[in-house]
Coordinates of C-alpha atoms and ligand atoms in Angstrom, one line a residue:
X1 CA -76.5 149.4 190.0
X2 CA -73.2 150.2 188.2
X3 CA -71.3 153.3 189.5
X4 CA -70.4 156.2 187.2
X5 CA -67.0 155.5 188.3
X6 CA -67.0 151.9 186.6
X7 CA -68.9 153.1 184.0
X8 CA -66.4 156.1 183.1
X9 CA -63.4 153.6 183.3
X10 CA -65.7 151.0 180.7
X11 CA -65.9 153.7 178.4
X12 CA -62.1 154.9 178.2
X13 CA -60.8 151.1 177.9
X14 CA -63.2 150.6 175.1
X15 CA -62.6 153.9 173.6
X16 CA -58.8 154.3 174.0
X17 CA -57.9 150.2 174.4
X18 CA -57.9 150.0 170.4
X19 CA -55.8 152.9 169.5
X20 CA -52.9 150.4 171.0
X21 CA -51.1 148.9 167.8
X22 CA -50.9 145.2 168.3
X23 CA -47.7 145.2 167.4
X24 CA -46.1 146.9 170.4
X25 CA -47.5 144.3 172.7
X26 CA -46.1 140.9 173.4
X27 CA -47.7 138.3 171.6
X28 CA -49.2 136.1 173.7
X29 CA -48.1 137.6 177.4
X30 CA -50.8 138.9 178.6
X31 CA -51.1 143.1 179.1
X32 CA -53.8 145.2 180.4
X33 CA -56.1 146.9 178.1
X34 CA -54.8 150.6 178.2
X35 CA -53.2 151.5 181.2
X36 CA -50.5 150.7 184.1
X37 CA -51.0 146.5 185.2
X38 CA -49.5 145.1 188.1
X39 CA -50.7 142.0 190.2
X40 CA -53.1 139.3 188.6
X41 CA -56.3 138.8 190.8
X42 CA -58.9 136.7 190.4
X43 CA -57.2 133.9 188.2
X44 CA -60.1 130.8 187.8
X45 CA -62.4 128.4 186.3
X46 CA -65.8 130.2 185.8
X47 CA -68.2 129.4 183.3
X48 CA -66.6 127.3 180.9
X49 CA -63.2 129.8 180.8
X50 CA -60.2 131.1 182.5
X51 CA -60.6 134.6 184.1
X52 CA -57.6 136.8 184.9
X53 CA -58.2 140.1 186.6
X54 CA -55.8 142.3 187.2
X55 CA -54.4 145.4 188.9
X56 CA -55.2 147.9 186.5
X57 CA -55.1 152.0 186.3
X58 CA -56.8 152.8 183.2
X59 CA -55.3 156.0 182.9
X60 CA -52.2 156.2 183.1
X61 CA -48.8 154.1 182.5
X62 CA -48.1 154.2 186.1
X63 CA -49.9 152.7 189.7
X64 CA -52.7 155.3 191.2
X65 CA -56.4 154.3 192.1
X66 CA -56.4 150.6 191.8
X67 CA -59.5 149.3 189.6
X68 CA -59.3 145.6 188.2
X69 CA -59.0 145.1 184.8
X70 CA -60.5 141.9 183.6
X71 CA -60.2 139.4 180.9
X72 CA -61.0 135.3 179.6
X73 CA -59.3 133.0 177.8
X74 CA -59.8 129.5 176.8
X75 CA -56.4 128.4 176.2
X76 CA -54.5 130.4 178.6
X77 CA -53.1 131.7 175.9
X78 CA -55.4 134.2 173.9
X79 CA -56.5 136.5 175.8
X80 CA -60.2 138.3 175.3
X81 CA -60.4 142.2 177.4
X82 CA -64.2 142.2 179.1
X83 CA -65.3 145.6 180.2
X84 CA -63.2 146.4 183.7
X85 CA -64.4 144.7 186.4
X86 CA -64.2 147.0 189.9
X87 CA -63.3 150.2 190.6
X88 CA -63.1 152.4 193.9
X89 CA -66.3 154.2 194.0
X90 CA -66.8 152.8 197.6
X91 CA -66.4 154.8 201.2
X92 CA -64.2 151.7 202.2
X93 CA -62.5 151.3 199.0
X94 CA -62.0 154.7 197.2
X95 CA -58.1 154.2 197.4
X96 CA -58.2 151.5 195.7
X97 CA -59.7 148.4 195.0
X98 CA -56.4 146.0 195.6
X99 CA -55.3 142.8 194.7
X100 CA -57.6 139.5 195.6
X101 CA -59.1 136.2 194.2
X102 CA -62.1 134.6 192.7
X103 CA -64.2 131.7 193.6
X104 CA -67.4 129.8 192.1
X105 CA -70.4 129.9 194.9
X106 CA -72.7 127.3 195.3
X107 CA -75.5 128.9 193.2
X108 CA -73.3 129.4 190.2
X109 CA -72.3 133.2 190.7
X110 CA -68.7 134.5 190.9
X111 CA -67.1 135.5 193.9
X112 CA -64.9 138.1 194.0
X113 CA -62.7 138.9 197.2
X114 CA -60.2 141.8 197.5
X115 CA -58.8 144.8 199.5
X116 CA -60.7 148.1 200.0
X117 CA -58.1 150.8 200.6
X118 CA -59.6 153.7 202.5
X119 CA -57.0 156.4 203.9
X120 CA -57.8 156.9 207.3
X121 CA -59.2 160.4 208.4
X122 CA -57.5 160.6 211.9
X123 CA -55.6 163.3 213.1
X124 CA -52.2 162.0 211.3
X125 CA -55.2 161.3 208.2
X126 CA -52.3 159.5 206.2
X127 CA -52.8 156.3 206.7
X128 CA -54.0 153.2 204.4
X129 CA -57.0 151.8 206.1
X130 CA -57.1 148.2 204.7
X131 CA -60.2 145.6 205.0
X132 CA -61.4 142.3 202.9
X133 CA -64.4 143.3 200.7
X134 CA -66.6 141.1 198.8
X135 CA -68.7 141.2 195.1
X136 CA -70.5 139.1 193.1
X137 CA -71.4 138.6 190.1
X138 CA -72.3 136.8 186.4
X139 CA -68.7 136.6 185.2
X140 CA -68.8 140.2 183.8
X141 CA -71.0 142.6 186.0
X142 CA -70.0 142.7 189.7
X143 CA -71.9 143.7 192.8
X144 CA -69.9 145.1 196.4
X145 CA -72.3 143.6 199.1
X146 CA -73.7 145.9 201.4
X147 CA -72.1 144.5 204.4
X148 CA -68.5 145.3 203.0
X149 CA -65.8 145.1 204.3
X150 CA -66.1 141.6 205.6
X151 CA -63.0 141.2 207.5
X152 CA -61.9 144.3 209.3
X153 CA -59.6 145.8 212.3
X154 CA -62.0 143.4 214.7
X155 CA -61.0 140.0 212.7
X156 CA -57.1 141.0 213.6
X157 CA -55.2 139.0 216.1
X158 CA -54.5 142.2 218.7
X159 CA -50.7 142.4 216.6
X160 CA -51.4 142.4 213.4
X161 CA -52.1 145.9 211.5
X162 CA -55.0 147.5 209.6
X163 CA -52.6 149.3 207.7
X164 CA -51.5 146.7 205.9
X165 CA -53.7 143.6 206.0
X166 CA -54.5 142.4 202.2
X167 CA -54.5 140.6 199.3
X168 CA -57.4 137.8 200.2
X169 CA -56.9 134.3 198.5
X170 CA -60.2 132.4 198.8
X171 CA -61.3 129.3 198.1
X172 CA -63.9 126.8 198.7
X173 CA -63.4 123.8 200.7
X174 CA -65.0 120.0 199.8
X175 CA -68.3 120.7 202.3
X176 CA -69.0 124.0 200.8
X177 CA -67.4 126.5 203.3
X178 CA -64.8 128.9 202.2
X179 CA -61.4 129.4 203.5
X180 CA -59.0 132.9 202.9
X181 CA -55.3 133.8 203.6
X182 CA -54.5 137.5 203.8
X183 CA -51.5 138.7 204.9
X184 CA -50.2 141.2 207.4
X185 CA -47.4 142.1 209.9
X186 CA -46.8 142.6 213.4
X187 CA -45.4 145.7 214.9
X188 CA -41.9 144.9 214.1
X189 CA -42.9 144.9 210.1
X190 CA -42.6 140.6 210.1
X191 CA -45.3 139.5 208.0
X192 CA -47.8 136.6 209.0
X193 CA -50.7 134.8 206.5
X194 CA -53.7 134.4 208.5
X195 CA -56.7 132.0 207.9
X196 CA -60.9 133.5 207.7
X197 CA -63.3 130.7 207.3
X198 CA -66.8 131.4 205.8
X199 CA -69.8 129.2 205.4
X200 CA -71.3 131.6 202.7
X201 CA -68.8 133.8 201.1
X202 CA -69.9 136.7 203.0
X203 CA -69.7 136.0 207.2
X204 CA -66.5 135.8 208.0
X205 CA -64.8 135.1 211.3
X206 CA -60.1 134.7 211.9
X207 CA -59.5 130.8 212.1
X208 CA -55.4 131.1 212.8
X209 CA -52.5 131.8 212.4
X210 CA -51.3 129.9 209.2
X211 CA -47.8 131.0 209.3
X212 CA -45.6 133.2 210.3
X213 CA -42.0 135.4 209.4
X214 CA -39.2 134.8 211.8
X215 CA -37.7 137.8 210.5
X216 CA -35.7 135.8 208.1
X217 CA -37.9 136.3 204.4
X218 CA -38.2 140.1 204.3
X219 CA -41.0 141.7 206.0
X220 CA -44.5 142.4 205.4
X221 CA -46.1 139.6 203.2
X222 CA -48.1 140.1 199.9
X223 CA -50.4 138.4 197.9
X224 CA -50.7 134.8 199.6
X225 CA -51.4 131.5 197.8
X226 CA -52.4 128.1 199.8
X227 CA -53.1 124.8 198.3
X228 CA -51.8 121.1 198.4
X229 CA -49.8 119.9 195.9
X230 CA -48.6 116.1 195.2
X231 CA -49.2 115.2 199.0
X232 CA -47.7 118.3 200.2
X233 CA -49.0 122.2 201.7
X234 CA -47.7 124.6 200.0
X235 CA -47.9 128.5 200.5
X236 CA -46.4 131.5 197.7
X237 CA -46.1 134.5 199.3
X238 CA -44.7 137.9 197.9
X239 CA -42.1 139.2 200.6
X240 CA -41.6 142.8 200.2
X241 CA -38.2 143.9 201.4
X242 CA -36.0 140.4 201.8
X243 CA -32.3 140.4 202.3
X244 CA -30.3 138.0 200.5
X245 CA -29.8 135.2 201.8
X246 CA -27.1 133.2 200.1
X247 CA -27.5 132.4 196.2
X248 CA -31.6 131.8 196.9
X249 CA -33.1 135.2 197.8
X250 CA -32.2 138.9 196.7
X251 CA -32.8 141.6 198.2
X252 CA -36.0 144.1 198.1
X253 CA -39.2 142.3 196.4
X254 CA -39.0 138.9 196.2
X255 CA -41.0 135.5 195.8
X256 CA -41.1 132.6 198.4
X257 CA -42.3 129.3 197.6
X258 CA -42.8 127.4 201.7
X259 CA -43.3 123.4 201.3
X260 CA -44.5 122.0 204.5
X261 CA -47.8 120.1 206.1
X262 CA -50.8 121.6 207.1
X263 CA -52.5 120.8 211.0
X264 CA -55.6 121.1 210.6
X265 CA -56.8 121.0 214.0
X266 CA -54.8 124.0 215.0
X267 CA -55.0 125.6 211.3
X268 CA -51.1 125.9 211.1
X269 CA -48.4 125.5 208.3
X270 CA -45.7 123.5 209.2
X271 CA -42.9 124.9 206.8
X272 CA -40.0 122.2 206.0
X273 CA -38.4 124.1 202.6
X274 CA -38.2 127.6 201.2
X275 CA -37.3 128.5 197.7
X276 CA -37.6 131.6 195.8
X277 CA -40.5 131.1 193.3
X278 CA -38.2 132.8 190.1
X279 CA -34.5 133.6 190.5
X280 CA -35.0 136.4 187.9
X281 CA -35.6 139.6 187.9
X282 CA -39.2 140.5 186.5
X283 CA -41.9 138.4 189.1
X284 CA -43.6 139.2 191.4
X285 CA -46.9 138.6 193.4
X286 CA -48.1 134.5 191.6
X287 CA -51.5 133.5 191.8
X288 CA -52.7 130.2 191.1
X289 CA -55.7 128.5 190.0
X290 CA -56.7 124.8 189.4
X291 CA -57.7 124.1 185.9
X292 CA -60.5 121.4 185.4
X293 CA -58.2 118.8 184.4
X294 CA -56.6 119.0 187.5
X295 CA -53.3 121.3 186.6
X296 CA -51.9 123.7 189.5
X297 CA -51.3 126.7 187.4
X298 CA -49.8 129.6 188.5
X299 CA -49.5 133.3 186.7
X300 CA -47.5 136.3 188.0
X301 CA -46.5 139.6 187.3
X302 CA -43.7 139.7 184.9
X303 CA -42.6 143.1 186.7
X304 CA -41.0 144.0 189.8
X305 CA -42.1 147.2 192.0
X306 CA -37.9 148.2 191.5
X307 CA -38.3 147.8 187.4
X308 CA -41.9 149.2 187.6
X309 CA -40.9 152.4 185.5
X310 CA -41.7 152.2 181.4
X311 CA -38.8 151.9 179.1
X312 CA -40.5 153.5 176.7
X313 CA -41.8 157.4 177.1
X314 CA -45.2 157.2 174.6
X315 CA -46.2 154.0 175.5
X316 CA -50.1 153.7 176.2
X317 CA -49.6 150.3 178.2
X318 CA -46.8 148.9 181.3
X319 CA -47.1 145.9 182.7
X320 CA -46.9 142.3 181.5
X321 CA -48.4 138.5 182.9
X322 CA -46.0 135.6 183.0
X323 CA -46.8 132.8 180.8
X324 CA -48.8 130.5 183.0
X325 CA -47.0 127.9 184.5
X326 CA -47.6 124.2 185.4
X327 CA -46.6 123.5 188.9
X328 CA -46.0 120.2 190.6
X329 CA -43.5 119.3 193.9
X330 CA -40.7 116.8 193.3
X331 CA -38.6 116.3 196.7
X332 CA -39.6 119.1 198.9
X333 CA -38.9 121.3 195.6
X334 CA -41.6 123.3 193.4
X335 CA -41.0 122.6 189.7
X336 CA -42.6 124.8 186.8
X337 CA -43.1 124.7 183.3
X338 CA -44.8 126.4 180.4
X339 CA -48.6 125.2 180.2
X340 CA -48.9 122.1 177.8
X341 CA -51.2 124.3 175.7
X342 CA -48.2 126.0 174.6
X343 CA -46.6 123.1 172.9
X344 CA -49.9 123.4 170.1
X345 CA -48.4 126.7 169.2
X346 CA -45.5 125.8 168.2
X347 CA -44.0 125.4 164.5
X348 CA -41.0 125.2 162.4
X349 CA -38.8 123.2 164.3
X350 CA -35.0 123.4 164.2
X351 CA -32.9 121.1 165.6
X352 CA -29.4 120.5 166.1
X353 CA -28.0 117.1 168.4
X354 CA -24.4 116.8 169.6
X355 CA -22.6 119.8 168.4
X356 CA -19.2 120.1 169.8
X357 CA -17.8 123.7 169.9
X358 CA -16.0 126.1 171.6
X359 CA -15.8 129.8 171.4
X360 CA -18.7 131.1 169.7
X361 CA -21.3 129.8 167.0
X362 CA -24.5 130.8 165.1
X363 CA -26.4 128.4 164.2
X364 CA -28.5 128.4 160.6
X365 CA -32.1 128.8 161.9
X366 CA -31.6 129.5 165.5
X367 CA -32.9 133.5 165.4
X368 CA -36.2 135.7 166.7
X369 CA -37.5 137.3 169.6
X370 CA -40.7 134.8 169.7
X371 CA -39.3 131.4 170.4
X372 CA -39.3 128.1 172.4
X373 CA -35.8 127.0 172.6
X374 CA -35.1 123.7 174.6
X375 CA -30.7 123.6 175.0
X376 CA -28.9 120.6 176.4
X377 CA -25.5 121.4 177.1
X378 CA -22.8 119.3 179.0
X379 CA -18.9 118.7 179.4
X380 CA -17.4 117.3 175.8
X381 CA -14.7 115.6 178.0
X382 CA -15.9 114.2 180.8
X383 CA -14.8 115.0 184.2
X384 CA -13.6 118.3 182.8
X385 CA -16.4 120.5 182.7
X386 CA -16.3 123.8 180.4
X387 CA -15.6 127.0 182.1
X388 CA -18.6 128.7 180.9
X389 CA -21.5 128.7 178.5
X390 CA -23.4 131.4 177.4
X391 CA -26.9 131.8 175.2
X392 CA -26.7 135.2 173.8
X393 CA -30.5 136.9 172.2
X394 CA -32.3 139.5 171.3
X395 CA -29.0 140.6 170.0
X396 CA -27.6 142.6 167.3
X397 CA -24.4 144.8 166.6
X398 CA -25.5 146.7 169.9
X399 CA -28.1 144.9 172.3
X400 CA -28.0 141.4 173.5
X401 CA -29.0 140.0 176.9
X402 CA -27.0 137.2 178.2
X403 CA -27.8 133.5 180.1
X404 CA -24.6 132.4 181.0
X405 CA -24.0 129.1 183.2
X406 CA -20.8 128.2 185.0
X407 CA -20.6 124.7 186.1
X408 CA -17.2 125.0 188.5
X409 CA -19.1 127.3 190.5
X410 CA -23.0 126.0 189.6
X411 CA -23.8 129.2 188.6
X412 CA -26.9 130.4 186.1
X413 CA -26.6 134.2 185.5
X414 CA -28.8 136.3 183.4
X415 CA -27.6 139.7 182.4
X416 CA -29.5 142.3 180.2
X417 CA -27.4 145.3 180.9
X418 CA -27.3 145.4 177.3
X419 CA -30.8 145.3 176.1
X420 CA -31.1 148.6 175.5
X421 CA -32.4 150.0 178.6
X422 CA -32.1 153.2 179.8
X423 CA -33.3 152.7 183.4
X424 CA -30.6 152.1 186.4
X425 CA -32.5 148.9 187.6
X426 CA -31.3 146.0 188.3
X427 CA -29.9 144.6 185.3
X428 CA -28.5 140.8 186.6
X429 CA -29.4 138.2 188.8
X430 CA -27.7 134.7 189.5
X431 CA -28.8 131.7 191.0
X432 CA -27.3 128.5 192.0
X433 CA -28.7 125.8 189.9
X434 CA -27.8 121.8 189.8
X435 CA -25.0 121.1 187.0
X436 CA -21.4 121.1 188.2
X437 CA -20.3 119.0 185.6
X438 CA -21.8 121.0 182.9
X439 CA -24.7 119.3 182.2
X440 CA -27.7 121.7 182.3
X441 CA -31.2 122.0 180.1
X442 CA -32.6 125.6 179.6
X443 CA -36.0 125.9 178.3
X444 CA -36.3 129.1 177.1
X445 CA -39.0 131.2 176.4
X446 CA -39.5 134.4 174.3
X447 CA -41.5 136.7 173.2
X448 CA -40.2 140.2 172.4
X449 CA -40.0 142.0 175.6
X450 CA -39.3 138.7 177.9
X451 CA -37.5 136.4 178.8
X452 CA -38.7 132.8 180.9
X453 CA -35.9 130.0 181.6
X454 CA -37.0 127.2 183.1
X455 CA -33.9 125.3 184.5
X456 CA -33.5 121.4 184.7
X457 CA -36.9 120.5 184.3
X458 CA -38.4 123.5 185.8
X459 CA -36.5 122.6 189.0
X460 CA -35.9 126.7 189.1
X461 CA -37.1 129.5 186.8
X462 CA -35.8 133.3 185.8
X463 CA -37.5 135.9 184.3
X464 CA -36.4 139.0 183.2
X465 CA -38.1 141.7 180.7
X466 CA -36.3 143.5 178.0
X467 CA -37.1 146.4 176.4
X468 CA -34.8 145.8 173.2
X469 CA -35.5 147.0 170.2
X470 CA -37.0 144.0 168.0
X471 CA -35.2 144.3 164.7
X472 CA -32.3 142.6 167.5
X473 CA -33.3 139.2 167.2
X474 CA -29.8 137.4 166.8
X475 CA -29.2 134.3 169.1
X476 CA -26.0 132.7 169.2
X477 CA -24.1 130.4 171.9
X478 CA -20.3 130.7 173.1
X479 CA -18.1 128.2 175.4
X480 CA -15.1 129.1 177.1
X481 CA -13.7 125.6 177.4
X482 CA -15.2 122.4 175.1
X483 CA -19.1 121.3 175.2
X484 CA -21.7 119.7 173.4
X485 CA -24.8 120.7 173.1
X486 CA -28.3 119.5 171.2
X487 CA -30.6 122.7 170.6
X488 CA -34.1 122.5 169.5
X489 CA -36.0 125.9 168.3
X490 CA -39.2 126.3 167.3
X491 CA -41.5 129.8 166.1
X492 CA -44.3 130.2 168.1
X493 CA -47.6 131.6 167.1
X494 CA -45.9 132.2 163.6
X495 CA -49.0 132.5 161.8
X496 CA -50.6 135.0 164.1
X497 CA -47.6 137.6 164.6
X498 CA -48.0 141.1 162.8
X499 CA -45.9 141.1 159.8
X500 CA -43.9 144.6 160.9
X501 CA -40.8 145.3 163.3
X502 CA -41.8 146.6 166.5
X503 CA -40.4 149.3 168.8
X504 CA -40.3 148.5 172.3
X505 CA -43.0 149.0 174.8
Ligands
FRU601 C1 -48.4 143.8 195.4 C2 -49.4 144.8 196.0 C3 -50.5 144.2 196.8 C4 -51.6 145.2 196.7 C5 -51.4 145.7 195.3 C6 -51.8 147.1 195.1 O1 -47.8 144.1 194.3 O2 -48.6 145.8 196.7 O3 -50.1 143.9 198.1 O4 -52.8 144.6 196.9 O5 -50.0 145.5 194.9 O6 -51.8 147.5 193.7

C-alpha cells in the first residue's frame, strides 16, 4: 500500500516538476525534478536501464525531510524523472529517509537499502536515531519490509554510534548472499566502515570491521563504496570534516579514494594509498555502479555541504549530478574519465595542433558554456618550462573562472571568484598534479553551470560549479613565458540545446 505521504510528494513533482523551464537546467547533468538534491542513491543496472535515486526534498530549494527522488536512463546521459521513490512516512524513518543503494535479488525484484532517521524521544529528545532499512520493489513502486530497520543499535560493535551510523552500500556477492558497508564513528568522532552480510536481503547480522580512521581523514565517514577494481580493493568514502593535509586533502567535506587488498578471512581492508577522489570544489558523496559491459562507473554530487546554498533567489531546483565517470586503477592510483557514451554526443569539432604563443590568445571557434575541450600544453623550449598557463571560460567583459597550471611548482588551480557569485564560499582550490616541465592534458568539461577537468588521463579530477550568467561564454588561453599547445573543441548535444540564453540556476 502506498502512503499518502509518497503519494502527496508524486503529485507535487508531477504537478510543479514541468513549470521548470528547460533552459535553466544544465543540459545533460543530471538535477532533481523540483526541489533541493543532494547525494545519489541507488545508482544500478535494473531492468534493462540505469537507475539513479537521489536525495531529494520536493519542496523546497534547500535540505529538510529526506525522500528519494528517482530517475532512468539508458545512456547515462538522458535522464527520464519516475514518480519519487521513498519518503518518511515510517515510525523509524520519519526524519528522513537517507542516502543508500540498490541491488537486483534473486527473484528479479529491486532492492533498496537506506537510512531511517528517527529523532530519538529520550529525555535530551534531540537526537538522530539512525538504523539500515530495507524496500522492495518493481523498479518504480517500493515496499518498507515489515521487519525494518534491519541493522540497528544491536548490529554495532559496543563503540560505534546510533547517532550516526548510515549510508548502506549493498551488493550481492557470486553465491547469492549480500554484503553492506555503512559507516560510523567511535566516541572520539573517527569514522570506521563496517561490513553486514545477508543471505536474503533482509537478515542481517555485523561481519567486521572493514576499515578504520586513524584520526588522519577527517572524522565521521559518509556514504561508503567497496569494490575490486583491476586486481585491487578499493573503498570511496565521504569524510566530513578533514584537515588538509598537504596539496591532497582540504579542509571540511572532502572525498577519499583508499587502494589496498581485501582479507577475506578476517573481512578487513588493508589500505596501501589514499587520494582525494576530486581536487575541486563541487563533489561530494560518489556512488558507483557496474554497468553490464563491465565499466566501474561512478556518479557524485556536484555540490559540497559548504556551497550547498542557491546562487540564484527564484530558482525552483539546487543540486546537480556529476557526469558519470569511468574508473579504472593504474599504479596504486584511481583514474577517471567521462563515460564513452559521451564521445556519441559530440559535434563540430575544432581543432588547433602546435600553436606557439605567449600572453594571451582567442582562438576562432573555441567559445560556449556546453563543451568538451581536450588541451595539450607543454614547454616551447625545452628544459625551460613556461611560468604559467591559464584556460580562461565562461567569460565575458565581467565573469570568467580560471584553470591555471604552474609547472615550476606542479601546481593546477581552479579559481571562479569571478563567476558571478554572490556567496562567500570557497571560490579556489589547488592540487598538485604531474607536469613540472609543462607538459599537461586537461580534458575539460562544460555545461553551463559546471565545470569537470580531468587531469593527465584522468590521473586527478576537479570540479567546481558556476553560477555565471550564460550570455559569458568566452574562452581564451594566456602564458606567462612561451608554450605550445594543440586544442581540440567540440559542441556537445548541439542539436538538443534550447535555442535561448539562460539565467543561472
Ligand atoms: C551526505 C549525507 C549522508 C546522509 C545524507 C542526508 O551528504 O550527510 O550521510 O545520508 O547526506 O541527506
Amino acid at each position: 500500500m502506498i502512503n499518502q505521504r509518497l503519494l502527496f510528494a508524486r503529485a507535487y513533482e508531477k504537478a510543479v516538476g514541468p513549470e521548470i523551464a528547460p533552459i535553466s537546467r544544465p543540459v545533460f547533468h543530471f538535477t532533481p525534478w523540483i526541489g533541493w538534491m543532494n547525494d545519489p542513491n541507488g545508482f544500478s543496472w535494473y531492468r534493462g536501464q540505469y537507475h539513479l535515486f537521489y536525495q531529494y526534498n520536493p519542496y523546497d530549494v534547500h535540505w529538510d525531510a529526506m525522500h528519494w527522488g528517482h530517475a532512468v536512463s539508458r545512456d547515462l546521459l538522458h535522464w527520464t524523472y519516475l514518480p519519487c521513490a521513498l519518503a518518511p512516512d515510517e515510525r523509524y524513518d520519519c526524519f528522513g529517509v537517507f542516502s543508500g543503494s540498490a541491488v537486483e535479488m534473486q527473484d528479479g525484484r529491486q532492492l533498496l537499502m537506506y537510512t531511517g532517521v528517527r529523532k530519538d524521544g529520550g529525555e535530551k529528545g534531540s537526537g538522530d536515531i539512525q538504523a539500515q532499512c530495507v524496500a522492495v520493489g518493481d523498479g518504480m513502486d517500493y515496499h518498507k519490509i515489515d521487519a525494518n530497520p534491519v541493522l540497528g543499535a544491536s548490529c554495532l560493535p559496543e563503540w560505534g554510534s546510533i547517532h550516526d551510523f548510515r549510508d548502506p552500500k549493498v551488493w550481492r556477492e557470486a553465491d547469492g548472499s549480500y554484503r553492506c558497508v555503512a559507516g560510523t564513528r567511535d566516541k572520539d568522532r573517527n569514522g570506521a566502515l563496517l561490513l553486514f552480510s545477508s543471505p536474503d536481503g533482509f537478515a542481517w547480522r555485523f561481519e567486521s570491521v572493514l576499515v578504520k580512521n586513524d584520526g588522519r581523514l577527517g572524522r565521521m565517514w559518509e556514504c561508503p563504496d567497496f569494490f575490486r577494481l583491476d586486481g585491487k580493493a578499493v573503498v570511496l568514502v565521504s569524510p566530513q570534516d578533514m584537515l588538509p593535509d598537504g596539496r591532497e586533502y582540504a579542509s571540511g567535506n572532502g572525498t577519499v579514494c583508499m587502494i589496498g587488498t581485501f582479507d577475506e578471512q578476517q573481512g578487513k581492508f588493508i589500505p596501501e594509498r589514499d587520494q582525494a577522489v576530486d581536487c575541486g570544489i563541487d563533489f561530494y558523496a560518489p556512488q558507483t555502479t557496474l554497468t553490464p559491459d563491465g565499466r566501474r562507473v561512478m556518479i557524485a554530487w556536484m555540490q559540497n555541504w559548504e556551497t550547498s546554498r542557491p546562487e540564484k533567489e527564484g530558482s525552483r531546483w539546487f543540486g546537480q549530478m556529476t557526469l558519470p565517470r569511468e574508473l579504472s586503477v593504474r599504479d596504486g592510483r584511481l583514474y577517471q574519465q567521462p563515460i564513452r557514451e559521451l564521445a556519441g554526443c559530440r559535434s563540430g569539432r575544432v581543432e588547433y595542433r602546435d600553436v606557439h604563443f605567449s600572453g594571451e590568445l582567442a582562438l576562432e571557434g573555441i567559445a560556449g558554456r556546453v563543451a568538451d575541450l581536450e588541451i595539450h600544453v607543454r614547454a616551447a623550449d625545452p628544459g625551460a618550462p613556461y611560468a604559467r598557463f591559464t584556460l580562461r571560460f565562461a567569460q565575458d567583459g565581467k565573469y570568467h573562472t580560471d584553470l591555471t597550471f604552474r609547472p615550476r611548482e606542479s601546481l593546477l588551480e581552479i579559481d571562479r571568484r569571478f563567476s558571478g557569485t554572490r556567496r562567500a564560499f570557497v571560490h579556489q582550490r589547488c592540487a598538485r598534479v604531474a607536469g613540472r616541465d609543462g607538459d599537461i592534458r586537461l580534458r575539460v568539461i562544460l555545461d553551463r553551470f559546471s565545470a569537470e577537468v580531468f587531469v593527465n588521463d584522468g590521473a586527478q579530477a576537479m570540479t567546481v560549479t558556476i553560477p555565471t550568467d550564460m550570455a559569458a561564454e568566452g574562452i581564451s588561453f594566456f602564458t606567462e613565458g612561451r608554450s605550445v599547445m594543440d586544442v581540440v573543441k567540440y559542441s556537445l548535444f548541439a542539436e538538443e540545446q534550447p535555442a535561448e540564453t539562460a539565467a543561472c540556476q
